[in-house]
Structure formats: structure tokens, C-alpha cells
PDB file of C-alpha atoms in Angstrom:
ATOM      1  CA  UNK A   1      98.091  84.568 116.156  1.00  0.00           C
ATOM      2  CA  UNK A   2      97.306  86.054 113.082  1.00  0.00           C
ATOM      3  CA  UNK A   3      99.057  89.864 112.330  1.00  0.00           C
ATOM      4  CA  UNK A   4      97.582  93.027 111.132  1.00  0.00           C
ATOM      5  CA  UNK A   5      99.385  95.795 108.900  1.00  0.00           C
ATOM      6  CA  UNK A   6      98.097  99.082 109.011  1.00  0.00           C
ATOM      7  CA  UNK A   7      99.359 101.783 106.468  1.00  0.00           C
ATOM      8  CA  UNK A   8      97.450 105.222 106.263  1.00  0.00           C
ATOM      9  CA  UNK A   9      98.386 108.946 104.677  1.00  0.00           C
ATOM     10  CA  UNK A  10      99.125 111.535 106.596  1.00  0.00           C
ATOM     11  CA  UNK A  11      96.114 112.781 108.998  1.00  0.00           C
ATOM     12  CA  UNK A  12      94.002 110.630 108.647  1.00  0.00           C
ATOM     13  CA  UNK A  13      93.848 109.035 112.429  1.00  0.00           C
ATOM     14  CA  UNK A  14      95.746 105.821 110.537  1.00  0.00           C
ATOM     15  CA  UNK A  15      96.768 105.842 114.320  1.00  0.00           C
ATOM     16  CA  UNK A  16      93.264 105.823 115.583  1.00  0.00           C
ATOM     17  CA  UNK A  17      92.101 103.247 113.894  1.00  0.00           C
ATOM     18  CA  UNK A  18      94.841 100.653 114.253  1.00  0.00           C
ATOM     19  CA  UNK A  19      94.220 101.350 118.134  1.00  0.00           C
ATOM     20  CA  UNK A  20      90.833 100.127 117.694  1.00  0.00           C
ATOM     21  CA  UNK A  21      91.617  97.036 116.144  1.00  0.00           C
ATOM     22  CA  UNK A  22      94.228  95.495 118.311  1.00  0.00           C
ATOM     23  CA  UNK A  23      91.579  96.181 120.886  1.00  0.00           C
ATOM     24  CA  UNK A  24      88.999  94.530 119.122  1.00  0.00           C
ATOM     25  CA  UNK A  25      91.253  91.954 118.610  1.00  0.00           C
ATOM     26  CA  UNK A  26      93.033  92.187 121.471  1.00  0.00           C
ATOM     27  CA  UNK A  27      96.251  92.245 120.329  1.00  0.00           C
ATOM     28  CA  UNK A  28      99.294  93.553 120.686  1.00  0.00           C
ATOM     29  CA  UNK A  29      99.486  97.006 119.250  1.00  0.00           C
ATOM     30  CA  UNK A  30     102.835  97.801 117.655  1.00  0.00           C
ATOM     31  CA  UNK A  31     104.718 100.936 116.534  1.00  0.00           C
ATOM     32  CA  UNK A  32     107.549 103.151 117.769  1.00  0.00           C
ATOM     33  CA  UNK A  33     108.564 101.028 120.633  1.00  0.00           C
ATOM     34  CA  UNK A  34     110.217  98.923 118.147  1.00  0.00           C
ATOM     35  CA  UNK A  35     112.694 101.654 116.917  1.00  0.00           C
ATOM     36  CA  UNK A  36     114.016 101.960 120.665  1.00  0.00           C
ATOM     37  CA  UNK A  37     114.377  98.104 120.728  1.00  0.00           C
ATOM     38  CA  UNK A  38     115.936  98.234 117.984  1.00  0.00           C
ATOM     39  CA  UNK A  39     117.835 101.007 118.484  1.00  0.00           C
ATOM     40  CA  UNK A  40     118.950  99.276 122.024  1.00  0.00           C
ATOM     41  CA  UNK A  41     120.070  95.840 120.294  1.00  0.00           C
ATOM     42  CA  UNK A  42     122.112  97.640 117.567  1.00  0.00           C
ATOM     43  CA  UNK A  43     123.536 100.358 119.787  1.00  0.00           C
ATOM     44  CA  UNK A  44     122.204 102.999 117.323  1.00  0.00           C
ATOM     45  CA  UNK A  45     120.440 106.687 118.063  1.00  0.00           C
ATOM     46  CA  UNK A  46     116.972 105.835 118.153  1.00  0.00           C
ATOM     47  CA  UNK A  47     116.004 109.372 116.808  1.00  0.00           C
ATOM     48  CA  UNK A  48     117.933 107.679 113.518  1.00  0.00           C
ATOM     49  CA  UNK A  49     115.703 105.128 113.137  1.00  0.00           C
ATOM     50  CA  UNK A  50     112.472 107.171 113.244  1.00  0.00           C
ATOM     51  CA  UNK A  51     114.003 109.774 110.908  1.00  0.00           C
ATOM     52  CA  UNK A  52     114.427 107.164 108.529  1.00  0.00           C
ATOM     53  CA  UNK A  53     110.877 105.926 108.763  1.00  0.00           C
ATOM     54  CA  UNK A  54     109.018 109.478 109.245  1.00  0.00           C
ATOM     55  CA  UNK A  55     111.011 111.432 107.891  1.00  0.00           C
ATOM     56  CA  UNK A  56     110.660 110.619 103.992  1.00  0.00           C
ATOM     57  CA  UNK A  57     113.280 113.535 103.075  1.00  0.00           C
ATOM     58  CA  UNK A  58     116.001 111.822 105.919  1.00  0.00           C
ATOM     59  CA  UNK A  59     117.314 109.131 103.309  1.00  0.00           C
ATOM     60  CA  UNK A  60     118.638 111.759 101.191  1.00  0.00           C
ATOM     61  CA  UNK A  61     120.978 113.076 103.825  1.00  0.00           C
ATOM     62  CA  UNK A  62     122.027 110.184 104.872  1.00  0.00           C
ATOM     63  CA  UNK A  63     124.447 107.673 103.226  1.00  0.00           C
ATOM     64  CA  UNK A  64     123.082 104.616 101.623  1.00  0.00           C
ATOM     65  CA  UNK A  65     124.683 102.207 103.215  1.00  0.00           C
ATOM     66  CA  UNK A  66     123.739 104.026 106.869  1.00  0.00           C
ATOM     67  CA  UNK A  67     120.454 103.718 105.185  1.00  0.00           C
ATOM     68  CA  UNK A  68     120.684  99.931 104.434  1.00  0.00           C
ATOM     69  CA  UNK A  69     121.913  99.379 107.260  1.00  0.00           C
ATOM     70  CA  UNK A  70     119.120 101.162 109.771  1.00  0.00           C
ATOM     71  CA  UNK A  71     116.045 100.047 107.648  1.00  0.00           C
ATOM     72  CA  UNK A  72     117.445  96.245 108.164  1.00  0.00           C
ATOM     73  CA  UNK A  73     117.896  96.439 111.599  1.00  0.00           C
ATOM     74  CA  UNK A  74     114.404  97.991 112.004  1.00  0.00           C
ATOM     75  CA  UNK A  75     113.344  94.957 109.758  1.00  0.00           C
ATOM     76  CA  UNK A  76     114.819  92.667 112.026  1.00  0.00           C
ATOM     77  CA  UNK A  77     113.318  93.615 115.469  1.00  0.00           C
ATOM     78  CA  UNK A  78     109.934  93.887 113.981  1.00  0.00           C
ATOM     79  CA  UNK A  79     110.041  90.406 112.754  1.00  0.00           C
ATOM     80  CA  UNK A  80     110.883  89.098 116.385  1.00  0.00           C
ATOM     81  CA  UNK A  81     107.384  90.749 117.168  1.00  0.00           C
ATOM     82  CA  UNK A  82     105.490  89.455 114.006  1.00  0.00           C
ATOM     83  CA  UNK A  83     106.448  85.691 114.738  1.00  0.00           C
ATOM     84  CA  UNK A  84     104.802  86.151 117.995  1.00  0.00           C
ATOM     85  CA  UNK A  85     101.815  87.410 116.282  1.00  0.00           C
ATOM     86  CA  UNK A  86      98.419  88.751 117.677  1.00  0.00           C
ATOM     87  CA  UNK A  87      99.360  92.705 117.148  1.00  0.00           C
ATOM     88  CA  UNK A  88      98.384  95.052 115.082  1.00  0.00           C
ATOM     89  CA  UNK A  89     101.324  97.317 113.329  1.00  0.00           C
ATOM     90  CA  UNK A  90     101.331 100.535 112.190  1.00  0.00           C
ATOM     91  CA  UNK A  91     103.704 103.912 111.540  1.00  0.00           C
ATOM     92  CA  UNK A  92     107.009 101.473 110.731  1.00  0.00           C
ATOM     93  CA  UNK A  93     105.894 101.257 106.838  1.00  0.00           C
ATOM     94  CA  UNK A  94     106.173  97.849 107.781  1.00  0.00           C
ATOM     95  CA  UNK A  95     104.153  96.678 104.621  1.00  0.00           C
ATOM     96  CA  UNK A  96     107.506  98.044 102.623  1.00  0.00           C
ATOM     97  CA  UNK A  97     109.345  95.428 103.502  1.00  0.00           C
ATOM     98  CA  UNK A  98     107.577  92.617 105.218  1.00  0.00           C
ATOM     99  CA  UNK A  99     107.606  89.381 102.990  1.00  0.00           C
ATOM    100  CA  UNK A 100     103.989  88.447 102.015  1.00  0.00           C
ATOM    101  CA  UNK A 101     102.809  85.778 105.129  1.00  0.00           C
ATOM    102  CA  UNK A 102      98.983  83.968 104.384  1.00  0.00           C
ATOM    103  CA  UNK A 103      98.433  85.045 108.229  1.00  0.00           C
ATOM    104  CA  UNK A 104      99.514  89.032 107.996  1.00  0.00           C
ATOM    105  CA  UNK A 105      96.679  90.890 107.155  1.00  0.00           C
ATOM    106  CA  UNK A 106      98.006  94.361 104.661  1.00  0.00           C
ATOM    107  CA  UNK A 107      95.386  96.823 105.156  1.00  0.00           C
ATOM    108  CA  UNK A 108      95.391 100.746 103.094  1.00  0.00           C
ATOM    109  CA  UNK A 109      93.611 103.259 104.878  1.00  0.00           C
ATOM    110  CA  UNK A 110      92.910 106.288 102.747  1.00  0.00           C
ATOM    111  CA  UNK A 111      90.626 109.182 101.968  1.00  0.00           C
ATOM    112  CA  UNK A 112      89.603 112.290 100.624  1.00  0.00           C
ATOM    113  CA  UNK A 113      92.384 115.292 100.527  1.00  0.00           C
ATOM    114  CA  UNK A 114      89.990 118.046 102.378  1.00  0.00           C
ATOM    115  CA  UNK A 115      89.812 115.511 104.834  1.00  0.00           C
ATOM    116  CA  UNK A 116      92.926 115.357 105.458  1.00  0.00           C
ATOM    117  CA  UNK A 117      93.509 119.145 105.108  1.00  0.00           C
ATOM    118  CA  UNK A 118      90.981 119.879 107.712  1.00  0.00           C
ATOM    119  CA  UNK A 119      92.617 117.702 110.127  1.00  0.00           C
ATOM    120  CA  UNK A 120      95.807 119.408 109.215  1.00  0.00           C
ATOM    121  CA  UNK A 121      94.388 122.543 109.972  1.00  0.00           C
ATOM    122  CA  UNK A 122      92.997 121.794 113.122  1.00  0.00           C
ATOM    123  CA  UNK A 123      95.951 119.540 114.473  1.00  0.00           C
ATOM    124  CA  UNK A 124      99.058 122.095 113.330  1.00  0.00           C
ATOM    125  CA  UNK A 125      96.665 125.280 113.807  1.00  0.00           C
ATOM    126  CA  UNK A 126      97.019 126.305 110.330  1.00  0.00           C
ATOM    127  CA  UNK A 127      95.241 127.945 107.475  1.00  0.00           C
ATOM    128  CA  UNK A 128      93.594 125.948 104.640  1.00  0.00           C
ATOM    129  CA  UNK A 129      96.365 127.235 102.036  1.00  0.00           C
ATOM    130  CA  UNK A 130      99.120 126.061 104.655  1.00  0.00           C
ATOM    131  CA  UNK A 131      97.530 122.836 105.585  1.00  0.00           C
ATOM    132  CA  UNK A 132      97.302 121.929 102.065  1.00  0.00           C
ATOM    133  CA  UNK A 133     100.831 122.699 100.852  1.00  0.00           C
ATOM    134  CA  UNK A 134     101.490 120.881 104.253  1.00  0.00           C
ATOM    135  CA  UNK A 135      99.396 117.994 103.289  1.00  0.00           C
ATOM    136  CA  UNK A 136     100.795 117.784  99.551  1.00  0.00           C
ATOM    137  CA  UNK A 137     103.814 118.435 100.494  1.00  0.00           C
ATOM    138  CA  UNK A 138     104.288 115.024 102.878  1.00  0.00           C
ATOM    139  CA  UNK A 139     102.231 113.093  99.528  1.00  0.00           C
ATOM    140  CA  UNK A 140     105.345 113.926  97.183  1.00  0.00           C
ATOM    141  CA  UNK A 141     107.644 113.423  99.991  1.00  0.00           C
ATOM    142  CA  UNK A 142     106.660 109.706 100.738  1.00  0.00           C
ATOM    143  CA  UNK A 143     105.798 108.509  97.067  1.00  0.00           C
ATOM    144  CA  UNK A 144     109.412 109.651  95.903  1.00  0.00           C
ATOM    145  CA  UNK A 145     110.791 107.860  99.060  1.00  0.00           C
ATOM    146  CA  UNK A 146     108.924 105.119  98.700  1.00  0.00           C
ATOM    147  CA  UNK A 147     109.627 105.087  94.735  1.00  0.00           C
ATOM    148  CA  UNK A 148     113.799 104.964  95.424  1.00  0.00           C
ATOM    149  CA  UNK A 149     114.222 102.769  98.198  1.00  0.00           C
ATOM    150  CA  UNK A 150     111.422 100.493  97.150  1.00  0.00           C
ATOM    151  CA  UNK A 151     110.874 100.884  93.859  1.00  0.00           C
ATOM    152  CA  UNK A 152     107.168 100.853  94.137  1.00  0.00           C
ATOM    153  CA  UNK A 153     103.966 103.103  94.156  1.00  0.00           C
ATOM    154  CA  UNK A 154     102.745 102.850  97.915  1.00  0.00           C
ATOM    155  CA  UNK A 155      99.150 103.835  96.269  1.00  0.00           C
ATOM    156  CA  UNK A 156      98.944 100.196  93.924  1.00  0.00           C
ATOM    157  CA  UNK A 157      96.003  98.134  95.433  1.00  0.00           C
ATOM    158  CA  UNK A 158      98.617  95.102  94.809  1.00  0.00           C
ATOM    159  CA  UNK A 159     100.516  95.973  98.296  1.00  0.00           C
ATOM    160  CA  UNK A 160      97.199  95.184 100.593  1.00  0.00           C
ATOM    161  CA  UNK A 161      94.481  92.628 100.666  1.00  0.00           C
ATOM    162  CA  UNK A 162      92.211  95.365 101.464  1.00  0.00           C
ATOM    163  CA  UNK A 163      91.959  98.686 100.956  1.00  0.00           C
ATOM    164  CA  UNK A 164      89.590 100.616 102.654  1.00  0.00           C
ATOM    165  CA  UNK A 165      88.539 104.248 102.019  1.00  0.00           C
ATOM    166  CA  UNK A 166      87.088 106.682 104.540  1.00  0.00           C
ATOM    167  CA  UNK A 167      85.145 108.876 102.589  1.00  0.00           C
ATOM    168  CA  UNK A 168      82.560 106.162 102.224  1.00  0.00           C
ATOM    169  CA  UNK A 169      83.362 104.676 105.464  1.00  0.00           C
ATOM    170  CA  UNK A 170      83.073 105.966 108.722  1.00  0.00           C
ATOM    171  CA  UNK A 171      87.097 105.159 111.385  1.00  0.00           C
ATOM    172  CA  UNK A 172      84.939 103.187 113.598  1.00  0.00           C
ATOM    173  CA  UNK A 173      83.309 100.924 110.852  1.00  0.00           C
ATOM    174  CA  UNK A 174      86.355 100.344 108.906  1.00  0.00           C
ATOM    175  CA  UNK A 175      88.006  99.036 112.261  1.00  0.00           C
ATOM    176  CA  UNK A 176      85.435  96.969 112.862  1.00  0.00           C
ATOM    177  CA  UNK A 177      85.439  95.773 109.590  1.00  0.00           C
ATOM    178  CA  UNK A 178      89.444  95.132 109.644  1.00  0.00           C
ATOM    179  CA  UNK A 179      88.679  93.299 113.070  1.00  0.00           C
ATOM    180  CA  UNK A 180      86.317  91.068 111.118  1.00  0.00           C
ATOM    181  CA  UNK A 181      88.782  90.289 108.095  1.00  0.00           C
ATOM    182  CA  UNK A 182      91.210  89.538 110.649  1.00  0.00           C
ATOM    183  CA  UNK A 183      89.188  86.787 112.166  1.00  0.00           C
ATOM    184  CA  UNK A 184      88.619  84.842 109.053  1.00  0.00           C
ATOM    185  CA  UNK A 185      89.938  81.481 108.680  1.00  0.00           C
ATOM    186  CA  UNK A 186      92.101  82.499 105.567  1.00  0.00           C
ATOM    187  CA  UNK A 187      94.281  84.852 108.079  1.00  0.00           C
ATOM    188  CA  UNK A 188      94.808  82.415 110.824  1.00  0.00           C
ATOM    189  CA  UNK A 189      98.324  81.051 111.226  1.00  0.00           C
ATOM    190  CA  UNK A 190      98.730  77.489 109.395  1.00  0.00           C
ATOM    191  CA  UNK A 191     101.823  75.197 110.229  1.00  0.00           C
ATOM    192  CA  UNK A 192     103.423  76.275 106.909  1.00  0.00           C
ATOM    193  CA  UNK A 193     102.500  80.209 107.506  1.00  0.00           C
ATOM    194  CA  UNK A 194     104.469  79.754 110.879  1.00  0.00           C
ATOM    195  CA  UNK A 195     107.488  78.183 109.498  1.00  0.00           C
ATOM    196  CA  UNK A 196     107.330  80.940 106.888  1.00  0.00           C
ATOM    197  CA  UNK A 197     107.374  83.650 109.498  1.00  0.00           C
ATOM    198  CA  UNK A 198     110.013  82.129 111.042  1.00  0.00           C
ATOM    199  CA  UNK A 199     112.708  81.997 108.187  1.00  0.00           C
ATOM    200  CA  UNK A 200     111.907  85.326 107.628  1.00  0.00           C
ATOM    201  CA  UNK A 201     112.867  86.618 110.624  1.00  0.00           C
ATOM    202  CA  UNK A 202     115.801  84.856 110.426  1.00  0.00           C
ATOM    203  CA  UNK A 203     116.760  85.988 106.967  1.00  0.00           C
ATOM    204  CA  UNK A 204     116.313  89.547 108.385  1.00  0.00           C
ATOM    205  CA  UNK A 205     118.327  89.135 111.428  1.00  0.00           C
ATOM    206  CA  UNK A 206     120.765  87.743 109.476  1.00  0.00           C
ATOM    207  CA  UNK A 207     120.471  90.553 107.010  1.00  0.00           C
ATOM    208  CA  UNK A 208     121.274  93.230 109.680  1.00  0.00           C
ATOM    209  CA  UNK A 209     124.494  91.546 110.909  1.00  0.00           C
ATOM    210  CA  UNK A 210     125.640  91.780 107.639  1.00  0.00           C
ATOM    211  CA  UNK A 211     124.677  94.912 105.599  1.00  0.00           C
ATOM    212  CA  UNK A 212     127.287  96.195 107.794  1.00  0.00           C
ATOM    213  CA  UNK A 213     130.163  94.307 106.007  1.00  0.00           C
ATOM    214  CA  UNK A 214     128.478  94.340 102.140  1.00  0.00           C
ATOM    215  CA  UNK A 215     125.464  96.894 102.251  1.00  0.00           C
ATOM    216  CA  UNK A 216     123.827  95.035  99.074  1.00  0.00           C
ATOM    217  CA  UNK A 217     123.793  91.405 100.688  1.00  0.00           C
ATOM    218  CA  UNK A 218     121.030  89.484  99.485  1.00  0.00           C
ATOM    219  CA  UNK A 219     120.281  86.490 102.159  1.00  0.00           C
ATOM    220  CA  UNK A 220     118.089  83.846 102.044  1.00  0.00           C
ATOM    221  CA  UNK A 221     116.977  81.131 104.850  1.00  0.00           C
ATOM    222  CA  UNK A 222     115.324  77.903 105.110  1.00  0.00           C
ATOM    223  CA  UNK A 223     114.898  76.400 108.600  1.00  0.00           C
ATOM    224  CA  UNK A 224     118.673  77.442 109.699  1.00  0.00           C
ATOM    225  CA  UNK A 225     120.739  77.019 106.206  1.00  0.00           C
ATOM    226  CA  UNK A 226     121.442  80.606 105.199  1.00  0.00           C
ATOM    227  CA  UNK A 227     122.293  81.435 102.040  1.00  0.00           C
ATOM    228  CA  UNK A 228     124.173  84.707 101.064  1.00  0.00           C
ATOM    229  CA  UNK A 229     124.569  86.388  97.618  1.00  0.00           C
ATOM    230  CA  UNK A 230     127.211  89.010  97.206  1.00  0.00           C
ATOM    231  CA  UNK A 231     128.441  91.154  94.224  1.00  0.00           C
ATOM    232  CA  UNK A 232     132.282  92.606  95.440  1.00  0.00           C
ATOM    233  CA  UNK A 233     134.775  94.266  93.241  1.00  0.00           C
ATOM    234  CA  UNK A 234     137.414  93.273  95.774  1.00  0.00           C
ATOM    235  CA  UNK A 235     138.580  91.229  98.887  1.00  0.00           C
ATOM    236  CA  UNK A 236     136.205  88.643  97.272  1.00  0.00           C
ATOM    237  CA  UNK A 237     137.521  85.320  99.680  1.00  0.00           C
ATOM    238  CA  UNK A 238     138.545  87.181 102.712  1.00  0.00           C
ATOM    239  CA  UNK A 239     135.240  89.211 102.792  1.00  0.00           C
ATOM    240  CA  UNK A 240     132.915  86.052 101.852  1.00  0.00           C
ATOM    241  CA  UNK A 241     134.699  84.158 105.196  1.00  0.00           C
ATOM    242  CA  UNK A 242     133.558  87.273 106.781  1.00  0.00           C
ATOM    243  CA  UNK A 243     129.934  87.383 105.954  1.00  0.00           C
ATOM    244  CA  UNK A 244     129.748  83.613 106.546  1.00  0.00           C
ATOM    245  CA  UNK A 245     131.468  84.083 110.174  1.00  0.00           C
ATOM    246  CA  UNK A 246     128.938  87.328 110.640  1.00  0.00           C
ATOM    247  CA  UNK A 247     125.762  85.111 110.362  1.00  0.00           C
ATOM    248  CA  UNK A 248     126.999  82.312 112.103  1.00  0.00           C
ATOM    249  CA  UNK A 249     126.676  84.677 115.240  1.00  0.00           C
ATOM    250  CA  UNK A 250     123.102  84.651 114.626  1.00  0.00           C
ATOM    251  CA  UNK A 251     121.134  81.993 116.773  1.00  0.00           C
ATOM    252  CA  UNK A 252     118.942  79.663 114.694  1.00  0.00           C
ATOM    253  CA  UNK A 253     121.813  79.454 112.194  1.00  0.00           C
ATOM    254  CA  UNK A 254     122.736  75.838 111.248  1.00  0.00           C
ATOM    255  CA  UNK A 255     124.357  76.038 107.372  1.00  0.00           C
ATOM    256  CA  UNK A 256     125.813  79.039 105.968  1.00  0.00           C
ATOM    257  CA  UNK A 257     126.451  79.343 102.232  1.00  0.00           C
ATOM    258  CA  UNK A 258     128.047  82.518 100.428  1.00  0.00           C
ATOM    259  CA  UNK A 259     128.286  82.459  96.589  1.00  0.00           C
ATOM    260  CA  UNK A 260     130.254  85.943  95.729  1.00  0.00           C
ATOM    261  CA  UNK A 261     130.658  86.988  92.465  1.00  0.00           C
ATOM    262  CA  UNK A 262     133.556  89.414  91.474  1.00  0.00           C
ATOM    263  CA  UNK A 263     132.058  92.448  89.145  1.00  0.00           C
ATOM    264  CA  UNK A 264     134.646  92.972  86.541  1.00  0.00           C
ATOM    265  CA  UNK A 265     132.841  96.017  85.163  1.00  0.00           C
ATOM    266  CA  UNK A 266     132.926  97.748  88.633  1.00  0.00           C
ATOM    267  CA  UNK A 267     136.586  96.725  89.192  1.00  0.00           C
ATOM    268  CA  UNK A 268     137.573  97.909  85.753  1.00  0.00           C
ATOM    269  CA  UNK A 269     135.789 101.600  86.794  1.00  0.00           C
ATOM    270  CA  UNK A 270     137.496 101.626  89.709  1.00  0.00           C
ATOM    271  CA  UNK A 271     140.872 101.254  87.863  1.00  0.00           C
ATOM    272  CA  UNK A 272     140.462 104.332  85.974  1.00  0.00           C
ATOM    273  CA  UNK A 273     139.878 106.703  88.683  1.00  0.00           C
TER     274      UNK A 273
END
């Protein structure tokens, strides 16, 4: 029941390879089916949803709380897949945003930029200079989005458990070799992992039925008691009984707490406009 994370730059069969494991593993292999799931539970475009994922330039045409509110409901359906375990993810960026689970495996696939710019070239039917700018291009694009929503460097070792890089490594080998880590006791599923899992997909589902009402909701659960922080400058009360009615409708919910906390300084701003 374990989980495997796949994240790979730009052309460099990242798609290829995660294939190969979940059929060494035989897993479940996971990727833009969940947008349309997603899309279908939410009633939202599913073309939205993979913009925001592939396209890295999308967020900034988009308003943040459409982008909140997409990423968490791409969040949520992916967790209803990761408590099942057994699959292998990749495409979704899902090691962005997944909470760190003992039993989901976080693997970095990279390599060397002519590589990648010869796979450019023969893919897009380009030249070398317009493969590269192509290839460098998509680089800048995804560390800046990466950088704003996430406020991390997608290239820091700290993300993954392993990192694996192809220009000493052949696709095939490094599959097998993610197959292998995969199997090891330390990433199978304990009792605690499991119940782990499960809050968070309940914290995320959670999440996506409210971003809606307060876009910067932080929520928190622990088998069924939810607990929601909340900054508001107004309609404190009224829109606390809102976010606690809002997760109730979530099944698994038991408890639901919401501590909001008025921001004076943001009130006072909006005064003097």
C-alpha cells in the first residue's frame, strides 16, 4: 500500500519512467485523470485545473483566490487516491503539497540540460537554439512558480528521499531502482502512517469546501475534530458559523472548531481607502 511520488523537469521521459514503476510495482499509476475527477466533484473546467498545474505562467492570470481555491480541490481528490495507496503519481506536482507520510516515497528525477534539449528538439521538431530557449524557458517558468505559491526551491534535495540523476543512470535502471526503494520495509504503510494519511485527506477535503468562503483558511484534523484558523477584517461571527457549517458537510467530520482572529491593521487600511 505504500505510494510513490514522481517529480521530473521538463523532457526528460519523467512520464516514462513513473510508467515503469507502477508496473513493476503494480500499482496504480496516477496523473491527469485526477484533474477531471476533480474537476467533476467541484463542477469546475477541467482545462483550469491542468493550466494551473502545467502551465507555470497560468497563476499569474488568474486571481489568487481562484488559485487557492483550484490547487485545494486538486489537493483534495488526490488524497482520496493516496489513502488507497499502491500507485505511483506523477505530472500533479503532487510533492508541492502533499504532507510528508513514512509510506509515500518523494522521488527527483533529473539530468543533464543537452539532454533535455535534444529531446526537445526531437519531440517539438525544433532547432538546438529553439529547443534550448524552449527548455530554459519552462526552468525559470516553474522555479518562479514554484518560489510564490510555495515558497520553496523545487531543486533542494530536502523535498525527496531520493534523488536520482540520469546522466549517470540509465530510465530503465533508475525505475528499477525506485521499484526497489519502494519495497523496503521503511516505505510500507504502518498503523500510524495510515491514520496519518487519513487526516490528511480529510484536512484537505475540508480545505476545499472552505477556501471558497476565506481563501487563506488554515485547517487542521485529527481523526474527525477539525480545527479551522482564520484571519478576517470583517463579518468575523457570521463568517466563522459559516466555515464551521461548510466543513460539517464533509463526511468523516465529528468536531469542528474555528478560532478567528479580527486583523485590526487590515481593517484600519481598509478604512482609509
Amino acid at each position: 500500500m505504500s505510494v510513490v511520488i514522481i517529480s521530473a523537469v521538463p523532457y526528460l521521459g519523467g512520464d516514462e519512467i513513473a510508467r515503469q514503476v507502477a508496473e513493476g510495482l503494480a500499482y496504480r499509476l496516477v496523473g491527469g485523470e485526477v484533474l477531471e475527477t476533480a474537476a467533476g466533484e467541484r463542477g469546475m473546467s477541467p482545462e483550469t485545473l491542468a493550466r494551473v498545474v502545467h502551465e507555470p505562467l497560468a497563476w499569474r492570470t488568474m486571481k489568487s483566490s481562484d488559485r487557492v481555491i483550484c490547487l485545494a480541490a486538486i489537493e483534495a481528490t488526490l488524497w482520496d487516491v493516496l489513502v488507497e495507496g499502491k500507485c505511483v503519481c506523477h505530472g500533479l506536482a503532487a510533492h508541492l503539497y502533499i504532507e510528508r507520510v513514512s509510506h509515500i516515497l518523494r522521488v527527483r528525477v533529473d539530468g543533464p540540460l543537452e539532454q533535455r534539449i535534444a529531446a526537445a528538439m526531437k519531440r517539438e521538431g525544433l532547432s538546438e537554439a529553439k529547443a534550448r530557449k524552449l527548455v530554459l524557458g519552462l526552468d525559470k517558468q516553474r522555479r518562479r512558480w514554484v518560489k510564490t505559491l510555495y515558497k520553496v526551491d523545487e531543486s533542494d534535495p530536502e523535498l525527496f528521499d531520493t534523488v536520482i540523476d540520469l546522466q549517470t543512470e540509465e530510465p530503465r535502471a533508475a525505475a528499477s531502482r525506485i521499484v526497489d526503494l519502494a519495497k523496503q520495509r521503511r516505505y510500507r504503510p504502518m498503523s500510524y502512517s495510515r491514520k496519518l494519511a487519513r487526516d490528511c485527506a480529510l484536512t484537505a477535503k475540508v480545505r476545499a469546501e472552505v477556501v471558497a468562503i476565506e481563501p487563506g483558511a488554515q485547517v487542521r484534523a485529527k481523526e474527525g475534530r477539525v480545527h479551522i484558523d482564520v484571519t478576517t477584517v470583517s463579518g468575523g461571527s457570521s463568517k466563522a458559523a459559516l466555515l464551521e457549517e461548510r466543513a460539517r458537510t464533509v463526511a468523516g467530520v465529528t468536531e469542528v472548531e474555528v478560532s478567528a482572529v479580527d486583523d485590526v491593521i487590515a481593517r484600519a487600511a481598509l478604512s482609509m481607502r
